[in-house]
């Protein structure tokens, strides 16, 4: 097996995002062509002692090596991912507006991120367009957008 990346950073249980770490882990496993039967071992070898101890506690009375890779990831996800209240998430989304010194690109990225847990479904793009227009600070750009016909 040829290794393309030597190692994955350890998961810091105090400050890292499990969701982000899991995405990086999946990329690490893919780029290194680690087969399904070795993913669990690679994961347990990479996460670091604190994360392994936590995972061991979450698996009790079993050991992590007795679980599947998917089961281990699900245990971590359930531990680190707070339960989402859609109404609270939507409130944050709809309350967002462009800050005085915020670039339009940064504002767009911020409210797009805020929409992630809102469960807008097929209406997402339409809602994002509305939010973009309504959330822009007043000025020439907003005035110009409001003068144009929607496309």
mmCIF file with all atom_site columns, C-alpha atoms in Angstrom:
data_model
loop_
_atom_site.group_PDB
_atom_site.id
_atom_site.type_symbol
_atom_site.label_atom_id
_atom_site.label_alt_id
_atom_site.label_comp_id
_atom_site.label_asym_id
_atom_site.label_entity_id
_atom_site.label_seq_id
_atom_site.pdbx_PDB_ins_code
_atom_site.Cartn_x
_atom_site.Cartn_y
_atom_site.Cartn_z
_atom_site.occupancy
_atom_site.B_iso_or_equiv
_atom_site.pdbx_formal_charge
_atom_site.auth_seq_id
_atom_site.auth_comp_id
_atom_site.auth_asym_id
_atom_site.auth_atom_id
_atom_site.pdbx_PDB_model_num
ATOM 1   C CA . UNK A 1 1   ? 0.000   0.000  0.000   1.00 0.00 ? 1   UNK A CA 1
ATOM 2   C CA . UNK A 1 2   ? 1.440   3.360  -1.033  1.00 0.00 ? 2   UNK A CA 1
ATOM 3   C CA . UNK A 1 3   ? 0.877   6.142  1.491   1.00 0.00 ? 3   UNK A CA 1
ATOM 4   C CA . UNK A 1 4   ? 0.256   9.595  0.067   1.00 0.00 ? 4   UNK A CA 1
ATOM 5   C CA . UNK A 1 5   ? -0.139  11.417 3.379   1.00 0.00 ? 5   UNK A CA 1
ATOM 6   C CA . UNK A 1 6   ? 1.917   10.367 6.367   1.00 0.00 ? 6   UNK A CA 1
ATOM 7   C CA . UNK A 1 7   ? -0.554  11.191 9.097   1.00 0.00 ? 7   UNK A CA 1
ATOM 8   C CA . UNK A 1 8   ? -3.770  12.848 10.070  1.00 0.00 ? 8   UNK A CA 1
ATOM 9   C CA . UNK A 1 9   ? -3.738  15.329 12.933  1.00 0.00 ? 9   UNK A CA 1
ATOM 10  C CA . UNK A 1 10  ? -5.048  14.018 16.221  1.00 0.00 ? 10  UNK A CA 1
ATOM 11  C CA . UNK A 1 11  ? -8.591  14.900 17.231  1.00 0.00 ? 11  UNK A CA 1
ATOM 12  C CA . UNK A 1 12  ? -8.608  17.434 20.074  1.00 0.00 ? 12  UNK A CA 1
ATOM 13  C CA . UNK A 1 13  ? -11.679 16.604 22.158  1.00 0.00 ? 13  UNK A CA 1
ATOM 14  C CA . UNK A 1 14  ? -11.641 20.057 23.780  1.00 0.00 ? 14  UNK A CA 1
ATOM 15  C CA . UNK A 1 15  ? -11.788 22.276 20.715  1.00 0.00 ? 15  UNK A CA 1
ATOM 16  C CA . UNK A 1 16  ? -12.007 20.421 17.390  1.00 0.00 ? 16  UNK A CA 1
ATOM 17  C CA . UNK A 1 17  ? -15.232 20.021 15.430  1.00 0.00 ? 17  UNK A CA 1
ATOM 18  C CA . UNK A 1 18  ? -16.064 16.337 15.014  1.00 0.00 ? 18  UNK A CA 1
ATOM 19  C CA . UNK A 1 19  ? -17.909 17.046 11.763  1.00 0.00 ? 19  UNK A CA 1
ATOM 20  C CA . UNK A 1 20  ? -14.846 18.754 10.247  1.00 0.00 ? 20  UNK A CA 1
ATOM 21  C CA . UNK A 1 21  ? -12.489 16.086 11.595  1.00 0.00 ? 21  UNK A CA 1
ATOM 22  C CA . UNK A 1 22  ? -14.652 13.306 10.164  1.00 0.00 ? 22  UNK A CA 1
ATOM 23  C CA . UNK A 1 23  ? -14.594 14.969 6.735   1.00 0.00 ? 23  UNK A CA 1
ATOM 24  C CA . UNK A 1 24  ? -10.790 15.208 6.925   1.00 0.00 ? 24  UNK A CA 1
ATOM 25  C CA . UNK A 1 25  ? -10.601 11.602 8.106   1.00 0.00 ? 25  UNK A CA 1
ATOM 26  C CA . UNK A 1 26  ? -12.650 10.412 5.134   1.00 0.00 ? 26  UNK A CA 1
ATOM 27  C CA . UNK A 1 27  ? -10.357 12.333 2.766   1.00 0.00 ? 27  UNK A CA 1
ATOM 28  C CA . UNK A 1 28  ? -7.265  10.934 4.478   1.00 0.00 ? 28  UNK A CA 1
ATOM 29  C CA . UNK A 1 29  ? -8.576  7.372  4.151   1.00 0.00 ? 29  UNK A CA 1
ATOM 30  C CA . UNK A 1 30  ? -9.519  7.933  0.518   1.00 0.00 ? 30  UNK A CA 1
ATOM 31  C CA . UNK A 1 31  ? -6.264  9.559  -0.608  1.00 0.00 ? 31  UNK A CA 1
ATOM 32  C CA . UNK A 1 32  ? -4.274  6.825  1.107   1.00 0.00 ? 32  UNK A CA 1
ATOM 33  C CA . UNK A 1 33  ? -6.494  4.167  -0.472  1.00 0.00 ? 33  UNK A CA 1
ATOM 34  C CA . UNK A 1 34  ? -7.190  2.550  2.889   1.00 0.00 ? 34  UNK A CA 1
ATOM 35  C CA . UNK A 1 35  ? -9.634  -0.287 2.340   1.00 0.00 ? 35  UNK A CA 1
ATOM 36  C CA . UNK A 1 36  ? -12.820 -0.638 4.385   1.00 0.00 ? 36  UNK A CA 1
ATOM 37  C CA . UNK A 1 37  ? -11.450 -3.458 6.540   1.00 0.00 ? 37  UNK A CA 1
ATOM 38  C CA . UNK A 1 38  ? -8.547  -1.253 7.699   1.00 0.00 ? 38  UNK A CA 1
ATOM 39  C CA . UNK A 1 39  ? -10.405 2.040  8.188   1.00 0.00 ? 39  UNK A CA 1
ATOM 40  C CA . UNK A 1 40  ? -11.206 1.345  11.833  1.00 0.00 ? 40  UNK A CA 1
ATOM 41  C CA . UNK A 1 41  ? -7.572  0.543  12.659  1.00 0.00 ? 41  UNK A CA 1
ATOM 42  C CA . UNK A 1 42  ? -6.301  3.607  10.799  1.00 0.00 ? 42  UNK A CA 1
ATOM 43  C CA . UNK A 1 43  ? -8.834  5.794  12.611  1.00 0.00 ? 43  UNK A CA 1
ATOM 44  C CA . UNK A 1 44  ? -8.017  4.396  16.057  1.00 0.00 ? 44  UNK A CA 1
ATOM 45  C CA . UNK A 1 45  ? -4.303  4.865  15.351  1.00 0.00 ? 45  UNK A CA 1
ATOM 46  C CA . UNK A 1 46  ? -4.709  8.504  14.311  1.00 0.00 ? 46  UNK A CA 1
ATOM 47  C CA . UNK A 1 47  ? -7.112  10.041 16.820  1.00 0.00 ? 47  UNK A CA 1
ATOM 48  C CA . UNK A 1 48  ? -4.743  10.461 19.752  1.00 0.00 ? 48  UNK A CA 1
ATOM 49  C CA . UNK A 1 49  ? -4.850  9.297  23.343  1.00 0.00 ? 49  UNK A CA 1
ATOM 50  C CA . UNK A 1 50  ? -7.511  11.684 24.704  1.00 0.00 ? 50  UNK A CA 1
ATOM 51  C CA . UNK A 1 51  ? -9.927  10.955 21.869  1.00 0.00 ? 51  UNK A CA 1
ATOM 52  C CA . UNK A 1 52  ? -9.232  7.220  22.132  1.00 0.00 ? 52  UNK A CA 1
ATOM 53  C CA . UNK A 1 53  ? -9.954  7.301  25.870  1.00 0.00 ? 53  UNK A CA 1
ATOM 54  C CA . UNK A 1 54  ? -13.228 9.104  25.240  1.00 0.00 ? 54  UNK A CA 1
ATOM 55  C CA . UNK A 1 55  ? -14.156 6.638  22.515  1.00 0.00 ? 55  UNK A CA 1
ATOM 56  C CA . UNK A 1 56  ? -13.299 3.771  24.835  1.00 0.00 ? 56  UNK A CA 1
ATOM 57  C CA . UNK A 1 57  ? -15.627 5.255  27.464  1.00 0.00 ? 57  UNK A CA 1
ATOM 58  C CA . UNK A 1 58  ? -18.384 5.652  24.863  1.00 0.00 ? 58  UNK A CA 1
ATOM 59  C CA . UNK A 1 59  ? -17.983 1.998  23.799  1.00 0.00 ? 59  UNK A CA 1
ATOM 60  C CA . UNK A 1 60  ? -18.055 0.552  27.327  1.00 0.00 ? 60  UNK A CA 1
ATOM 61  C CA . UNK A 1 61  ? -18.503 -2.327 28.074  1.00 0.00 ? 61  UNK A CA 1
ATOM 62  C CA . UNK A 1 62  ? -17.056 -3.118 24.637  1.00 0.00 ? 62  UNK A CA 1
ATOM 63  C CA . UNK A 1 63  ? -13.686 -1.992 23.334  1.00 0.00 ? 63  UNK A CA 1
ATOM 64  C CA . UNK A 1 64  ? -13.405 0.269  20.271  1.00 0.00 ? 64  UNK A CA 1
ATOM 65  C CA . UNK A 1 65  ? -11.758 -2.544 18.299  1.00 0.00 ? 65  UNK A CA 1
ATOM 66  C CA . UNK A 1 66  ? -14.969 -4.579 18.699  1.00 0.00 ? 66  UNK A CA 1
ATOM 67  C CA . UNK A 1 67  ? -17.056 -1.934 16.897  1.00 0.00 ? 67  UNK A CA 1
ATOM 68  C CA . UNK A 1 68  ? -17.227 -1.159 13.200  1.00 0.00 ? 68  UNK A CA 1
ATOM 69  C CA . UNK A 1 69  ? -15.759 2.016  11.728  1.00 0.00 ? 69  UNK A CA 1
ATOM 70  C CA . UNK A 1 70  ? -19.283 3.357  11.140  1.00 0.00 ? 70  UNK A CA 1
ATOM 71  C CA . UNK A 1 71  ? -20.342 2.562  14.701  1.00 0.00 ? 71  UNK A CA 1
ATOM 72  C CA . UNK A 1 72  ? -17.305 4.391  16.094  1.00 0.00 ? 72  UNK A CA 1
ATOM 73  C CA . UNK A 1 73  ? -17.990 7.444  13.944  1.00 0.00 ? 73  UNK A CA 1
ATOM 74  C CA . UNK A 1 74  ? -21.634 7.427  15.019  1.00 0.00 ? 74  UNK A CA 1
ATOM 75  C CA . UNK A 1 75  ? -20.655 7.280  18.692  1.00 0.00 ? 75  UNK A CA 1
ATOM 76  C CA . UNK A 1 76  ? -18.392 10.302 18.220  1.00 0.00 ? 76  UNK A CA 1
ATOM 77  C CA . UNK A 1 77  ? -21.043 12.149 16.236  1.00 0.00 ? 77  UNK A CA 1
ATOM 78  C CA . UNK A 1 78  ? -23.704 11.548 18.886  1.00 0.00 ? 78  UNK A CA 1
ATOM 79  C CA . UNK A 1 79  ? -21.317 12.732 21.584  1.00 0.00 ? 79  UNK A CA 1
ATOM 80  C CA . UNK A 1 80  ? -20.026 15.873 19.868  1.00 0.00 ? 80  UNK A CA 1
ATOM 81  C CA . UNK A 1 81  ? -22.956 17.021 17.757  1.00 0.00 ? 81  UNK A CA 1
ATOM 82  C CA . UNK A 1 82  ? -25.556 18.935 19.733  1.00 0.00 ? 82  UNK A CA 1
ATOM 83  C CA . UNK A 1 83  ? -29.195 18.250 19.022  1.00 0.00 ? 83  UNK A CA 1
ATOM 84  C CA . UNK A 1 84  ? -30.487 20.803 16.539  1.00 0.00 ? 84  UNK A CA 1
ATOM 85  C CA . UNK A 1 85  ? -33.563 22.930 17.143  1.00 0.00 ? 85  UNK A CA 1
ATOM 86  C CA . UNK A 1 86  ? -34.705 23.997 13.676  1.00 0.00 ? 86  UNK A CA 1
ATOM 87  C CA . UNK A 1 87  ? -36.627 27.009 14.980  1.00 0.00 ? 87  UNK A CA 1
ATOM 88  C CA . UNK A 1 88  ? -33.568 28.328 16.817  1.00 0.00 ? 88  UNK A CA 1
ATOM 89  C CA . UNK A 1 89  ? -31.407 27.751 13.732  1.00 0.00 ? 89  UNK A CA 1
ATOM 90  C CA . UNK A 1 90  ? -33.913 29.540 11.504  1.00 0.00 ? 90  UNK A CA 1
ATOM 91  C CA . UNK A 1 91  ? -34.121 32.409 13.975  1.00 0.00 ? 91  UNK A CA 1
ATOM 92  C CA . UNK A 1 92  ? -30.333 32.862 13.758  1.00 0.00 ? 92  UNK A CA 1
ATOM 93  C CA . UNK A 1 93  ? -30.534 32.647 9.963   1.00 0.00 ? 93  UNK A CA 1
ATOM 94  C CA . UNK A 1 94  ? -33.320 35.201 9.557   1.00 0.00 ? 94  UNK A CA 1
ATOM 95  C CA . UNK A 1 95  ? -31.827 37.570 12.158  1.00 0.00 ? 95  UNK A CA 1
ATOM 96  C CA . UNK A 1 96  ? -28.507 37.780 10.298  1.00 0.00 ? 96  UNK A CA 1
ATOM 97  C CA . UNK A 1 97  ? -27.765 40.934 8.376   1.00 0.00 ? 97  UNK A CA 1
ATOM 98  C CA . UNK A 1 98  ? -24.661 42.333 6.752   1.00 0.00 ? 98  UNK A CA 1
ATOM 99  C CA . UNK A 1 99  ? -22.400 44.058 9.265   1.00 0.00 ? 99  UNK A CA 1
ATOM 100 C CA . UNK A 1 100 ? -21.163 47.562 8.534   1.00 0.00 ? 100 UNK A CA 1
ATOM 101 C CA . UNK A 1 101 ? -17.644 46.566 7.471   1.00 0.00 ? 101 UNK A CA 1
ATOM 102 C CA . UNK A 1 102 ? -18.508 43.051 6.234   1.00 0.00 ? 102 UNK A CA 1
ATOM 103 C CA . UNK A 1 103 ? -17.743 42.250 2.617   1.00 0.00 ? 103 UNK A CA 1
ATOM 104 C CA . UNK A 1 104 ? -20.626 40.906 0.543   1.00 0.00 ? 104 UNK A CA 1
ATOM 105 C CA . UNK A 1 105 ? -18.728 37.660 -0.075  1.00 0.00 ? 105 UNK A CA 1
ATOM 106 C CA . UNK A 1 106 ? -18.194 37.191 3.675   1.00 0.00 ? 106 UNK A CA 1
ATOM 107 C CA . UNK A 1 107 ? -21.853 37.957 4.414   1.00 0.00 ? 107 UNK A CA 1
ATOM 108 C CA . UNK A 1 108 ? -22.952 35.487 1.742   1.00 0.00 ? 108 UNK A CA 1
ATOM 109 C CA . UNK A 1 109 ? -20.713 32.764 3.184   1.00 0.00 ? 109 UNK A CA 1
ATOM 110 C CA . UNK A 1 110 ? -21.942 33.508 6.719   1.00 0.00 ? 110 UNK A CA 1
ATOM 111 C CA . UNK A 1 111 ? -25.669 33.293 5.976   1.00 0.00 ? 111 UNK A CA 1
ATOM 112 C CA . UNK A 1 112 ? -25.135 30.258 3.736   1.00 0.00 ? 112 UNK A CA 1
ATOM 113 C CA . UNK A 1 113 ? -23.417 28.616 6.721   1.00 0.00 ? 113 UNK A CA 1
ATOM 114 C CA . UNK A 1 114 ? -26.294 29.664 8.992   1.00 0.00 ? 114 UNK A CA 1
ATOM 115 C CA . UNK A 1 115 ? -28.735 27.901 6.641   1.00 0.00 ? 115 UNK A CA 1
ATOM 116 C CA . UNK A 1 116 ? -27.012 24.530 7.042   1.00 0.00 ? 116 UNK A CA 1
ATOM 117 C CA . UNK A 1 117 ? -29.230 23.317 9.904   1.00 0.00 ? 117 UNK A CA 1
ATOM 118 C CA . UNK A 1 118 ? -32.488 25.003 8.872   1.00 0.00 ? 118 UNK A CA 1
ATOM 119 C CA . UNK A 1 119 ? -33.929 22.103 6.830   1.00 0.00 ? 119 UNK A CA 1
ATOM 120 C CA . UNK A 1 120 ? -35.139 24.357 4.013   1.00 0.00 ? 120 UNK A CA 1
ATOM 121 C CA . UNK A 1 121 ? -35.025 21.461 1.547   1.00 0.00 ? 121 UNK A CA 1
ATOM 122 C CA . UNK A 1 122 ? -35.854 22.265 -2.081  1.00 0.00 ? 122 UNK A CA 1
ATOM 123 C CA . UNK A 1 123 ? -36.610 25.893 -1.141  1.00 0.00 ? 123 UNK A CA 1
ATOM 124 C CA . UNK A 1 124 ? -33.041 26.584 -0.020  1.00 0.00 ? 124 UNK A CA 1
ATOM 125 C CA . UNK A 1 125 ? -31.826 28.483 -3.097  1.00 0.00 ? 125 UNK A CA 1
ATOM 126 C CA . UNK A 1 126 ? -34.889 30.734 -3.204  1.00 0.00 ? 126 UNK A CA 1
ATOM 127 C CA . UNK A 1 127 ? -34.619 31.462 0.516   1.00 0.00 ? 127 UNK A CA 1
ATOM 128 C CA . UNK A 1 128 ? -30.890 32.206 0.189   1.00 0.00 ? 128 UNK A CA 1
ATOM 129 C CA . UNK A 1 129 ? -31.599 34.730 -2.569  1.00 0.00 ? 129 UNK A CA 1
ATOM 130 C CA . UNK A 1 130 ? -34.279 36.420 -0.453  1.00 0.00 ? 130 UNK A CA 1
ATOM 131 C CA . UNK A 1 131 ? -32.000 36.449 2.582   1.00 0.00 ? 131 UNK A CA 1
ATOM 132 C CA . UNK A 1 132 ? -29.178 37.926 0.517   1.00 0.00 ? 132 UNK A CA 1
ATOM 133 C CA . UNK A 1 133 ? -31.357 40.833 -0.630  1.00 0.00 ? 133 UNK A CA 1
ATOM 134 C CA . UNK A 1 134 ? -33.131 41.446 2.687   1.00 0.00 ? 134 UNK A CA 1
ATOM 135 C CA . UNK A 1 135 ? -29.944 41.097 4.720   1.00 0.00 ? 135 UNK A CA 1
ATOM 136 C CA . UNK A 1 136 ? -27.789 43.479 2.702   1.00 0.00 ? 136 UNK A CA 1
ATOM 137 C CA . UNK A 1 137 ? -27.051 46.767 4.393   1.00 0.00 ? 137 UNK A CA 1
ATOM 138 C CA . UNK A 1 138 ? -28.758 49.691 2.700   1.00 0.00 ? 138 UNK A CA 1
ATOM 139 C CA . UNK A 1 139 ? -26.833 51.252 -0.128  1.00 0.00 ? 139 UNK A CA 1
ATOM 140 C CA . UNK A 1 140 ? -26.317 51.397 -3.865  1.00 0.00 ? 140 UNK A CA 1
ATOM 141 C CA . UNK A 1 141 ? -25.964 47.643 -4.328  1.00 0.00 ? 141 UNK A CA 1
ATOM 142 C CA . UNK A 1 142 ? -29.189 46.858 -2.476  1.00 0.00 ? 142 UNK A CA 1
ATOM 143 C CA . UNK A 1 143 ? -31.015 49.661 -4.299  1.00 0.00 ? 143 UNK A CA 1
ATOM 144 C CA . UNK A 1 144 ? -29.801 48.342 -7.656  1.00 0.00 ? 144 UNK A CA 1
ATOM 145 C CA . UNK A 1 145 ? -30.853 44.774 -6.883  1.00 0.00 ? 145 UNK A CA 1
ATOM 146 C CA . UNK A 1 146 ? -34.308 45.946 -5.816  1.00 0.00 ? 146 UNK A CA 1
ATOM 147 C CA . UNK A 1 147 ? -34.727 47.848 -9.113  1.00 0.00 ? 147 UNK A CA 1
ATOM 148 C CA . UNK A 1 148 ? -33.987 44.796 -11.284 1.00 0.00 ? 148 UNK A CA 1
ATOM 149 C CA . UNK A 1 149 ? -36.432 42.099 -12.291 1.00 0.00 ? 149 UNK A CA 1
ATOM 150 C CA . UNK A 1 150 ? -35.789 38.756 -10.586 1.00 0.00 ? 150 UNK A CA 1
ATOM 151 C CA . UNK A 1 151 ? -34.281 36.089 -12.814 1.00 0.00 ? 151 UNK A CA 1
#
